[in-house]
Short mmCIF file of C-alpha atoms and ligand atoms in Angstrom, two decimals:
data_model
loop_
_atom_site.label_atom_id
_atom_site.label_comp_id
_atom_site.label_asym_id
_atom_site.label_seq_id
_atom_site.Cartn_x
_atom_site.Cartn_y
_atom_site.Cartn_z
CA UNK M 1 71.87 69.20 69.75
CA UNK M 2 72.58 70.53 73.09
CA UNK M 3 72.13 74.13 73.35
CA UNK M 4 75.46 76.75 73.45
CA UNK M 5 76.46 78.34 76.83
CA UNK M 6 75.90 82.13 76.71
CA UNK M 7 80.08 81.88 76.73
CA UNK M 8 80.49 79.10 74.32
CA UNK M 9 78.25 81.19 71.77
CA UNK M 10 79.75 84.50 72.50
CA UNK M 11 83.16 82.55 71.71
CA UNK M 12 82.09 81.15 68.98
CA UNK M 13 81.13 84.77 67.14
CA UNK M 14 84.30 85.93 68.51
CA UNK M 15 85.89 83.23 66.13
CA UNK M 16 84.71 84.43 62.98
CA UNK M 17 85.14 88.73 63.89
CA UNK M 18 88.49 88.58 66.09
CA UNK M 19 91.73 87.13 64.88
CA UNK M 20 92.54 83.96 67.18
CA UNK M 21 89.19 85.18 69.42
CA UNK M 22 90.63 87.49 71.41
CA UNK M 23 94.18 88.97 72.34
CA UNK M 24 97.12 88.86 74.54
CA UNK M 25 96.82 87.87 77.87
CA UNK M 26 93.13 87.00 77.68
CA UNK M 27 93.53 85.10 74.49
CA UNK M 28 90.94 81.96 74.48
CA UNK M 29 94.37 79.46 74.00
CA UNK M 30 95.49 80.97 77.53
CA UNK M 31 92.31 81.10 79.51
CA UNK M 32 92.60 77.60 81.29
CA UNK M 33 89.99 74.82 80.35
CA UNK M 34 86.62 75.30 82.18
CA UNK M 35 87.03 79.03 82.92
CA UNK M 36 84.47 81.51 81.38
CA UNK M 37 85.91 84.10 78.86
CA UNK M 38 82.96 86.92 78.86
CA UNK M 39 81.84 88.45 82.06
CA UNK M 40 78.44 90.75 82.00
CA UNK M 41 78.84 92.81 85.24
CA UNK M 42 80.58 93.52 88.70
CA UNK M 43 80.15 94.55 91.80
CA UNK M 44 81.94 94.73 94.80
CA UNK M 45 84.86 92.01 94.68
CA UNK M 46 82.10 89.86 92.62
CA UNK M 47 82.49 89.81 89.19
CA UNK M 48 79.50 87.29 87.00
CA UNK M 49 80.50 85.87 83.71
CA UNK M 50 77.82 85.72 80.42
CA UNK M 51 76.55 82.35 82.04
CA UNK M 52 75.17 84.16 85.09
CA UNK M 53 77.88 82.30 87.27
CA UNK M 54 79.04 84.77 90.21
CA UNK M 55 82.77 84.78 91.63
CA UNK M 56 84.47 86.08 94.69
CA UNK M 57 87.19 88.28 92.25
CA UNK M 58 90.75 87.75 92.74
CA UNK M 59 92.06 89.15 89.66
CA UNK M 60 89.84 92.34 90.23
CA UNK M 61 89.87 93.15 86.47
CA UNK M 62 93.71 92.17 86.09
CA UNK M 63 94.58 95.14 89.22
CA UNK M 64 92.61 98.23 88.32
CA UNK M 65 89.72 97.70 90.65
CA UNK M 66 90.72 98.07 93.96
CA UNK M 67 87.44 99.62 95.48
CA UNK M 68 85.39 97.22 94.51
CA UNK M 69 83.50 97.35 91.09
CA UNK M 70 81.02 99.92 91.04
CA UNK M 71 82.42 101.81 94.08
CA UNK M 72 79.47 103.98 94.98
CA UNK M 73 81.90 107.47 95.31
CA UNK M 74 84.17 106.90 92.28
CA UNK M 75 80.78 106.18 90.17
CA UNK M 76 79.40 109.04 91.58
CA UNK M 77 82.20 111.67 90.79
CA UNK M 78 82.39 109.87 86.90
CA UNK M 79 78.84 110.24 86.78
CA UNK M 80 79.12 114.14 87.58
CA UNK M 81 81.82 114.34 85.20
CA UNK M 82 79.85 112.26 82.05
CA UNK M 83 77.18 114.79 82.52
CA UNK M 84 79.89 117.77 82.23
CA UNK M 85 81.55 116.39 79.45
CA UNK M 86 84.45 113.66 79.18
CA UNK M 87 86.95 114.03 75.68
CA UNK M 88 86.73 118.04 74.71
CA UNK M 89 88.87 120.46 72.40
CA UNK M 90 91.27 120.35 76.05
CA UNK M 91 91.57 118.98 78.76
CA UNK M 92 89.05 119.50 82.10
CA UNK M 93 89.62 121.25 84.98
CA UNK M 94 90.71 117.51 86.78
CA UNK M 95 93.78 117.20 84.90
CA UNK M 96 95.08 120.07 87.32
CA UNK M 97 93.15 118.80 90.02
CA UNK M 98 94.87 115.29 89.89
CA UNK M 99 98.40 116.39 88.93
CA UNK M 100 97.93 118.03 91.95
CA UNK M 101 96.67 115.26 94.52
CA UNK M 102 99.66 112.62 92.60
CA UNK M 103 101.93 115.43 93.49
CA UNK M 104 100.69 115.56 97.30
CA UNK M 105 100.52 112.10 97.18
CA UNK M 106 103.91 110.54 95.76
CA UNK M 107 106.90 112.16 97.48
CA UNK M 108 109.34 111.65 94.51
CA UNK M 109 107.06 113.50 92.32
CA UNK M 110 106.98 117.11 91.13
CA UNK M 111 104.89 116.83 87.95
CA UNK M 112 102.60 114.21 86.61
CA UNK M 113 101.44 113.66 82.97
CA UNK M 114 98.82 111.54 81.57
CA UNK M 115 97.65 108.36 79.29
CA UNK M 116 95.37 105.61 78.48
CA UNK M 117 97.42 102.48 79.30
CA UNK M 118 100.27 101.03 81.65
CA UNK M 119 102.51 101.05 77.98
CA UNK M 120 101.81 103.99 77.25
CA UNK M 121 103.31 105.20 80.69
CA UNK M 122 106.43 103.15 80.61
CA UNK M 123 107.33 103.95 77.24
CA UNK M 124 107.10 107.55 77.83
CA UNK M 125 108.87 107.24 80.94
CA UNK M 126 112.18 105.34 78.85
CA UNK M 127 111.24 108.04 75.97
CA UNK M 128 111.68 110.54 78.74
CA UNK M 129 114.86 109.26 80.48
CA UNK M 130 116.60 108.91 77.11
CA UNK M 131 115.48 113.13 75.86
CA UNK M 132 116.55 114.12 79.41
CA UNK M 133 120.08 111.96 79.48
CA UNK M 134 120.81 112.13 75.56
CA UNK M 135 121.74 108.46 75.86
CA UNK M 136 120.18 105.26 74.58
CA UNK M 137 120.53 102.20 76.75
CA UNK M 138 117.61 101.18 78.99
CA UNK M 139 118.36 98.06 81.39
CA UNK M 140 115.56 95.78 81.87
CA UNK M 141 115.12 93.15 84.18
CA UNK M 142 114.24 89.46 82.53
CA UNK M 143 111.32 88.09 82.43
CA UNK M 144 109.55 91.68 83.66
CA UNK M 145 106.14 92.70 82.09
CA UNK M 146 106.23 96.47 80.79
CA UNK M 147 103.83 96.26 78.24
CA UNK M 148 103.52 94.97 74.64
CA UNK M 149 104.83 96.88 72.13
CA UNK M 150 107.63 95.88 70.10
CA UNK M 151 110.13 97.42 72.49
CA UNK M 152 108.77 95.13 75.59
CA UNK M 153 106.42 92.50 74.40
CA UNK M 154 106.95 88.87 75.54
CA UNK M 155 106.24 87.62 71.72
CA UNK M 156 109.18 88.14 69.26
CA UNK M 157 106.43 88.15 66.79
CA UNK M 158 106.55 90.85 64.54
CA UNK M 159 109.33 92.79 66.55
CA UNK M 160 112.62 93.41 65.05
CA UNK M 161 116.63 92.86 66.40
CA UNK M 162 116.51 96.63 66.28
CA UNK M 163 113.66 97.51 68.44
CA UNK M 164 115.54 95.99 71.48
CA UNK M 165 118.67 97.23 70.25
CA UNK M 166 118.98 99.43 72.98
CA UNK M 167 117.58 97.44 75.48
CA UNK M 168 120.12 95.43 77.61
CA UNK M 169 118.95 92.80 80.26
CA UNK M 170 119.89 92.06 83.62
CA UNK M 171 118.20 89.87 86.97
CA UNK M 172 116.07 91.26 89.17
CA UNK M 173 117.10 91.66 93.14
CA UNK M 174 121.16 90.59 91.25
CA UNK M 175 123.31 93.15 92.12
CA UNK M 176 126.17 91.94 90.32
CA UNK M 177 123.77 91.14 87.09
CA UNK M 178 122.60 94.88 87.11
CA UNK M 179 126.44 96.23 87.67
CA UNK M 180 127.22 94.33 84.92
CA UNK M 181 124.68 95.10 82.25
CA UNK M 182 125.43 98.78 83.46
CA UNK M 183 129.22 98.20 82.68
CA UNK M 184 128.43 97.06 79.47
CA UNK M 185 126.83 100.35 78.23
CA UNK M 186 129.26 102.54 79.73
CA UNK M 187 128.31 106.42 78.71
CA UNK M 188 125.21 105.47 77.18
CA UNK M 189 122.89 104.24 79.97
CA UNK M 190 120.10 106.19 79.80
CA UNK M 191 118.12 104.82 82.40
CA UNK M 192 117.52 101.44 84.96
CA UNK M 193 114.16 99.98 84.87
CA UNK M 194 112.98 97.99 87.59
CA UNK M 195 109.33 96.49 88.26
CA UNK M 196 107.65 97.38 91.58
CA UNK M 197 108.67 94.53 93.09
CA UNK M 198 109.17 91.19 90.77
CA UNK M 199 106.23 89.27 89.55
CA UNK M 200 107.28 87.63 86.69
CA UNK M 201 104.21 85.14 85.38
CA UNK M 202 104.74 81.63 86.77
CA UNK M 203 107.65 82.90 89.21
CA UNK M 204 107.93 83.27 92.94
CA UNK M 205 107.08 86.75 93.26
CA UNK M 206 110.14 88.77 95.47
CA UNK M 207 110.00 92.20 96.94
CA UNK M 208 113.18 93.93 96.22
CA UNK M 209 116.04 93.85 98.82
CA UNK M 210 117.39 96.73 100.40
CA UNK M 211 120.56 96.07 98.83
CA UNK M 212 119.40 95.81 95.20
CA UNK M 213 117.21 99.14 95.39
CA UNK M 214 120.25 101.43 96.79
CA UNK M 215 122.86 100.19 94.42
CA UNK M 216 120.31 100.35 91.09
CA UNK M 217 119.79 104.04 92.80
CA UNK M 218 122.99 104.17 93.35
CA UNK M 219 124.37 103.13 89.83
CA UNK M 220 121.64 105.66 88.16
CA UNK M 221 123.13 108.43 89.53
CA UNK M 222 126.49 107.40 89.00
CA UNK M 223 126.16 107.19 85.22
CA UNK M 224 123.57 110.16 85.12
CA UNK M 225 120.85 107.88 84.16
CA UNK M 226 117.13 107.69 85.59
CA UNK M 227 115.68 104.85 87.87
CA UNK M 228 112.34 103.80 86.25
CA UNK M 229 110.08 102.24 88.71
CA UNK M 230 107.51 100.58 87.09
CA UNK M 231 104.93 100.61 89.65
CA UNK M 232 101.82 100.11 87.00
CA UNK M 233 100.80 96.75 88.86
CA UNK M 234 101.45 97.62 92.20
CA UNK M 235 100.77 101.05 92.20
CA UNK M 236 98.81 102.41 95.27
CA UNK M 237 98.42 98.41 96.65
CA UNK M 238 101.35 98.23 98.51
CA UNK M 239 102.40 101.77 99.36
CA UNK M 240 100.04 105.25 98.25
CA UNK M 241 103.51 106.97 97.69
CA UNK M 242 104.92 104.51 95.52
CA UNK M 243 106.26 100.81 96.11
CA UNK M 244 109.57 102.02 96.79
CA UNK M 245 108.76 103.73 99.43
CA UNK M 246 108.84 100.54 101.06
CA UNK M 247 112.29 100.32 100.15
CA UNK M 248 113.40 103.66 101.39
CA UNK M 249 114.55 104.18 97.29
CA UNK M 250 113.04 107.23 95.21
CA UNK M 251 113.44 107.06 91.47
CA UNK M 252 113.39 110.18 88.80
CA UNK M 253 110.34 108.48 86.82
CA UNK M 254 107.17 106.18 87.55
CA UNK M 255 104.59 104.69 85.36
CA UNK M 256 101.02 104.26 86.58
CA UNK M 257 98.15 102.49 85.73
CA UNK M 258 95.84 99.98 86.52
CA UNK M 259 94.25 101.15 90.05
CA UNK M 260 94.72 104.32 89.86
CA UNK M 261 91.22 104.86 88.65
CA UNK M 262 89.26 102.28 89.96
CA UNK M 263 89.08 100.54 86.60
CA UNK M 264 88.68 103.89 84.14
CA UNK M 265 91.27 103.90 81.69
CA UNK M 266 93.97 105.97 83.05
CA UNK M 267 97.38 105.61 82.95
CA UNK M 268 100.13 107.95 84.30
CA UNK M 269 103.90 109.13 84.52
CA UNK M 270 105.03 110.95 87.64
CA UNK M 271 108.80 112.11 87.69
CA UNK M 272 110.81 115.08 89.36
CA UNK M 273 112.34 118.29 88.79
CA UNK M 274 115.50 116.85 87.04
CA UNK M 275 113.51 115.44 84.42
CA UNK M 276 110.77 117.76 84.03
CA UNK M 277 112.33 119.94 80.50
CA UNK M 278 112.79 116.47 79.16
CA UNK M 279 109.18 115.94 79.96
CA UNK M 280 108.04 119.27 78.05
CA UNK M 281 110.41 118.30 74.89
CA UNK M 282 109.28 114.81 74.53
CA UNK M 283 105.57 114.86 71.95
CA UNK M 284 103.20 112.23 73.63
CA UNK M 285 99.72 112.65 73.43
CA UNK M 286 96.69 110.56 72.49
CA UNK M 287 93.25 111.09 71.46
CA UNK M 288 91.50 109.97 74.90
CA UNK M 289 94.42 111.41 77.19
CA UNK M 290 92.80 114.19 78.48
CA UNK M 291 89.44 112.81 78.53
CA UNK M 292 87.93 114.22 82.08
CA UNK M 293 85.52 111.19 83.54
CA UNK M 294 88.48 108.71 84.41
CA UNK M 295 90.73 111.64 85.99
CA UNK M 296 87.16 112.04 87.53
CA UNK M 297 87.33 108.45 88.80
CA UNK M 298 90.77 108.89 89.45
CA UNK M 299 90.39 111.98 91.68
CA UNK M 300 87.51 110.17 94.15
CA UNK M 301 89.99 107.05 93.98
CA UNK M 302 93.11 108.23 95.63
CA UNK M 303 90.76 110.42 97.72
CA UNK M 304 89.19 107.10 98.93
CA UNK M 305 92.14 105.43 99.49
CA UNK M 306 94.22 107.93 101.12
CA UNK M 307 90.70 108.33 103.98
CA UNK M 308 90.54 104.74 104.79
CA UNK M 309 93.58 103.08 105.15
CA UNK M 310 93.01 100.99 102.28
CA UNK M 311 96.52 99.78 102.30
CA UNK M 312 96.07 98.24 105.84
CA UNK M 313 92.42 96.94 105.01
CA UNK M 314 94.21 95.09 102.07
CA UNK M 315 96.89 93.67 104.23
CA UNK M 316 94.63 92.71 106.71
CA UNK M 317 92.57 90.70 104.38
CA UNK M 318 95.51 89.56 102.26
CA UNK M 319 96.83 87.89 105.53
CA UNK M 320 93.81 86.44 106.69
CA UNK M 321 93.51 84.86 102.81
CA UNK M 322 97.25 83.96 103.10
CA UNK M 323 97.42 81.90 106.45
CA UNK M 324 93.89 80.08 106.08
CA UNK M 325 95.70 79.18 102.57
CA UNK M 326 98.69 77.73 104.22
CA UNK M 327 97.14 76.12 106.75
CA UNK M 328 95.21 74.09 105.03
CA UNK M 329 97.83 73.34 102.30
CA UNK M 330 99.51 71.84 105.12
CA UNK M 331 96.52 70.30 106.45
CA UNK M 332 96.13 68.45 103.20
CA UNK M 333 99.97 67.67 102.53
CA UNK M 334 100.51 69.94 99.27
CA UNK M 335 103.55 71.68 98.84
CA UNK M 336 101.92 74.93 98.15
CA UNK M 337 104.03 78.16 98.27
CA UNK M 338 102.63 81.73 98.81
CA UNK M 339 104.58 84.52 97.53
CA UNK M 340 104.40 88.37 96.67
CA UNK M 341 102.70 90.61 99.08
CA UNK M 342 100.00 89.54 100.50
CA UNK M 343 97.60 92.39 98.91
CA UNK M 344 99.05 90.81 95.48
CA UNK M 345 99.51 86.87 96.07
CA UNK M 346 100.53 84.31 93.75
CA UNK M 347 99.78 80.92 94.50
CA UNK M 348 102.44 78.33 93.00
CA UNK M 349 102.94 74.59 93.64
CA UNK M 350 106.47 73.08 94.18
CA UNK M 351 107.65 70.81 91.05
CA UNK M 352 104.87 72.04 88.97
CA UNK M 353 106.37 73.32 86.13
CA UNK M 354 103.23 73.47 83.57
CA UNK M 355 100.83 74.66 86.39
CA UNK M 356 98.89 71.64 85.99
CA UNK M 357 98.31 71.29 89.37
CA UNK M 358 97.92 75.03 90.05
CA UNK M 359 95.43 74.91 87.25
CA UNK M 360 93.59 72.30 88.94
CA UNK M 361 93.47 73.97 92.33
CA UNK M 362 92.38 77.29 90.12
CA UNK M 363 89.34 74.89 88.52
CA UNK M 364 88.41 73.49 91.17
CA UNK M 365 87.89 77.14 93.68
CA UNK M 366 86.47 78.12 90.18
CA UNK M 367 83.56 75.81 90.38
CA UNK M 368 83.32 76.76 93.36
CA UNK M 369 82.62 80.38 93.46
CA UNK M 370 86.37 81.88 94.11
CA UNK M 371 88.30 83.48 90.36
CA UNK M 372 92.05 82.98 90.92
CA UNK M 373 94.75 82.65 88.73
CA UNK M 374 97.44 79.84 88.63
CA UNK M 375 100.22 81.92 87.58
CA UNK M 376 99.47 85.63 87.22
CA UNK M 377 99.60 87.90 90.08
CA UNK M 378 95.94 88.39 91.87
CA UNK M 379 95.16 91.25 93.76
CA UNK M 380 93.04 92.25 96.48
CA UNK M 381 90.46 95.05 97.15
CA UNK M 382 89.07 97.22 100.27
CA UNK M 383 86.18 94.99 98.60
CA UNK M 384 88.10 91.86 100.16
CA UNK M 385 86.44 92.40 104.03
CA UNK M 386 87.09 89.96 106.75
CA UNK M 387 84.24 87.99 105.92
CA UNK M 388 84.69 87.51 102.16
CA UNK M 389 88.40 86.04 103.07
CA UNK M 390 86.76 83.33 105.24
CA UNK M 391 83.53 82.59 102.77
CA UNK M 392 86.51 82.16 99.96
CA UNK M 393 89.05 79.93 102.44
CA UNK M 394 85.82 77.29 102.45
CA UNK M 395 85.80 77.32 99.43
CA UNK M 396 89.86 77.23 98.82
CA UNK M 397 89.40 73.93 102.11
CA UNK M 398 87.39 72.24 99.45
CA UNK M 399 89.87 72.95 96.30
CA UNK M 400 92.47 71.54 97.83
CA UNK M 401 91.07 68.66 99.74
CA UNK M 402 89.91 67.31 96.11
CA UNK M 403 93.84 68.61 94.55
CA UNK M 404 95.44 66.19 97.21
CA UNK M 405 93.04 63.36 96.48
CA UNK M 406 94.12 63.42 92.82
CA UNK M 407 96.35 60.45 92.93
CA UNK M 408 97.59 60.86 89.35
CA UNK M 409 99.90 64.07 90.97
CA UNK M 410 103.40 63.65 90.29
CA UNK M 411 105.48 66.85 90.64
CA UNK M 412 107.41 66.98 87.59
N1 PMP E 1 103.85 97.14 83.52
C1 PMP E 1 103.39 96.21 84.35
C2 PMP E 1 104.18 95.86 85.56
C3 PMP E 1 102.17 95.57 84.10
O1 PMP E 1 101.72 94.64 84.93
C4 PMP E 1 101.45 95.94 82.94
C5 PMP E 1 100.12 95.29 82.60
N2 PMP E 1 99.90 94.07 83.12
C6 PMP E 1 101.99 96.92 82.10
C7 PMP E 1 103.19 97.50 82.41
C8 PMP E 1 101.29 97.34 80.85
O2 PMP E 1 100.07 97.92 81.16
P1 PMP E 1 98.90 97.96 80.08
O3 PMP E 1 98.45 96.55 79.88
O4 PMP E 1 97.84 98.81 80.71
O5 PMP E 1 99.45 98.58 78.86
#
């Protein structure tokens, strides 16, 4: 009998003490064939799994690192913090602290409040629009990720008609789809979600266009609703004052998560003045919100990012990733097609509906030395330098030159 891979063994416990082996998006059935499920340590934008195999990180924990893992000043101000003390009878002294820098930070927001997860922070932001407006309706773009619970989880498993009952859909960057989803709740719309920009799994990512932002803006405040911006992916990647900045759009409420802490569980709500009593009335809370060592981590993070141009360094590298990419996609002949910002790419091939392709391009770079995804969002890092962009595009040269020689490729 051959002996068990470190992963293969670990997976095989996992079988008999975790329902299906693991959950939700890193459930075994939707980690592709030949990937590793367990990982043992990271550092920088490396991450090695439980077989000792090391990988140039483009996931970077699914968006929360975005430092690097292990970043020598966030560890050093959670380490300070650990020794103080991390879940007390209250909260620390940093939950003032960082309500403080978000507020400096973010210019639509005049008070922040605090969780554990990017669900957390999105439901309390529709929990909040709906106290402040005394209305029900949330609009929700298809297809968008806020979370999974029963009132935005992408399995109908378990979740009832009347948990969505209240939630009416429209398409992102579709003017005419939001107007009319909007028209259809007439005096009840209690608020307009929209993702950061959309990255639906398995889509073309889009930024949003001028035209969508202002009139979901504009239809908020014409039916005294809020304009959610669900910025928990792409939150401090693309903009350190919010991704609608970019847009020139404000909203009343954001949800945070992911990078705000360099990879401490933290998740967070930031909103303004008009919904601020609404905030107060709500009752949110949770055993490890106040806990001080990720607000820690959290403080040194947007510190760090704000003092070296991180957004820049990202899109630098992002670029550099993005046109080696393309060229040699062309090079090669394969109808590869970049989208999203380049700080948060997805990689998607024309005609290939079931990723097959993508997944081979993904094995393939895998072997390799490079983790990608073939239909999630990746992300980038300060982590990402100059240098690890052109070690990973020989790697990506090599991917692809054995993708095109597949000859059993047929787009479907
Ligand atoms: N919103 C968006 C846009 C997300 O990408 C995610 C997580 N992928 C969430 C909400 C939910 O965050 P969490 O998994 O931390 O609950």
């Amino acid at each position: 009998m051959t002996a068990q891979s470190p992963d293969a063994a670990l997976r095989a416990r996992a079988e008999k003490v975790i329902p299906g082996g693991m959950w939700g998006h890193q459930s075994v059935s939707r980690v592709p064939a030949g990937y590793p499920q367990y990982f043992v340590r990271g550092e920088g934008c490396r991450t090695w799994d439980a077989n000792g195999r090391s990988y140039i990180d483009y996931m970077c924990a699914w968006g929360p690192m975005i430092l690097g893992y292990g970043d020598p000043d966030v560890e050093e101000a959670a380490a300070r913090q650990i020794k103080l003390g991390d879940g007390l009878n209250g909260p620390t002294p940093r939950l003032v602290e960082l309500a403080e820098l978000m507020i400096d930070t973010i210019p639509h927001a005049d008070w922040a409040l605090f969780s554990k997860n990017g669900t957390d922070a999105t439901t309390a932001c529709v929990t909040i629009a709906r106290a402040g407006t005394r209305k029900r309706k949330i609009l929700v773009a298809e297809g968008a990720y806020h979370g999974a619970i029963p009132w935005c989880t992408p399995s109908l498993e378990g979740v009832t008609a009347e948990d969505r009952a209240h939630i009416v859909y429209y398409q992102f960057n579709d003017v005419g789809s939001l107007e009319a989803a909007a028209d259809s709740v007439k005096g009840d719309l209690a608020a307009i979600l929209v993702s950061a920009f959309k990255h639906d799994l398995g889509k073309m990512h889009e930024m949003p266009t001028l035209e969508f932002a202002r009139a979901a803006r504009k239809m908020a405040d014409e039916a005294d609703a809020a304009l959610i911006v669900d910025d928990v992916r792409a939150g401090f990647r693309l903009d350190l004052g919010g991704s609608w900045e970019l847009v020139g759009v404000r909203p009343d409420l954001a949800a945070w998560s992911k990078a705000i802490a360099n990879g401490r569980a933290l998740a967070a709500v930031t909103g303004n003045d008009r919904f601020r009593k609404a905030a107060a009335s709500i009752f949110t809370t949770g055993s490890f919100w106040t806990a001080g060592v990720a607000m820690a981590a959290s403080i040194a993070t947007i510190t760090k990012l704000k003092s070296s141009d991180a957004i820049s360094l990202m899109t630098a590298s992002g670029q550099r990733l993005r046109d080696g990419i393309q060229a040699q996609a062309e090079k090669y002949g394969l109808p590869l097609r970049q989208s999203g910002p380049v700080q948060m790419p997805v990689f998607l091939f024309e005609g290939d509906k079931n990723c097959v392709m993508g997944t081979r391009f993904c094995v393939e770079a895998l072997k390799r030395g490079a983790y990608f995804h073939p239909a999630h969002t990746m992300f980038l890092s300060t982590a990402h330098t100059p240098e690890i962009i052109d070690e990973t595009l020989q790697i990506t040269d090599e991917a692809l030159k054995i993708v095109a020689q597949v000859a059993d490729f047929e787009p479907v």
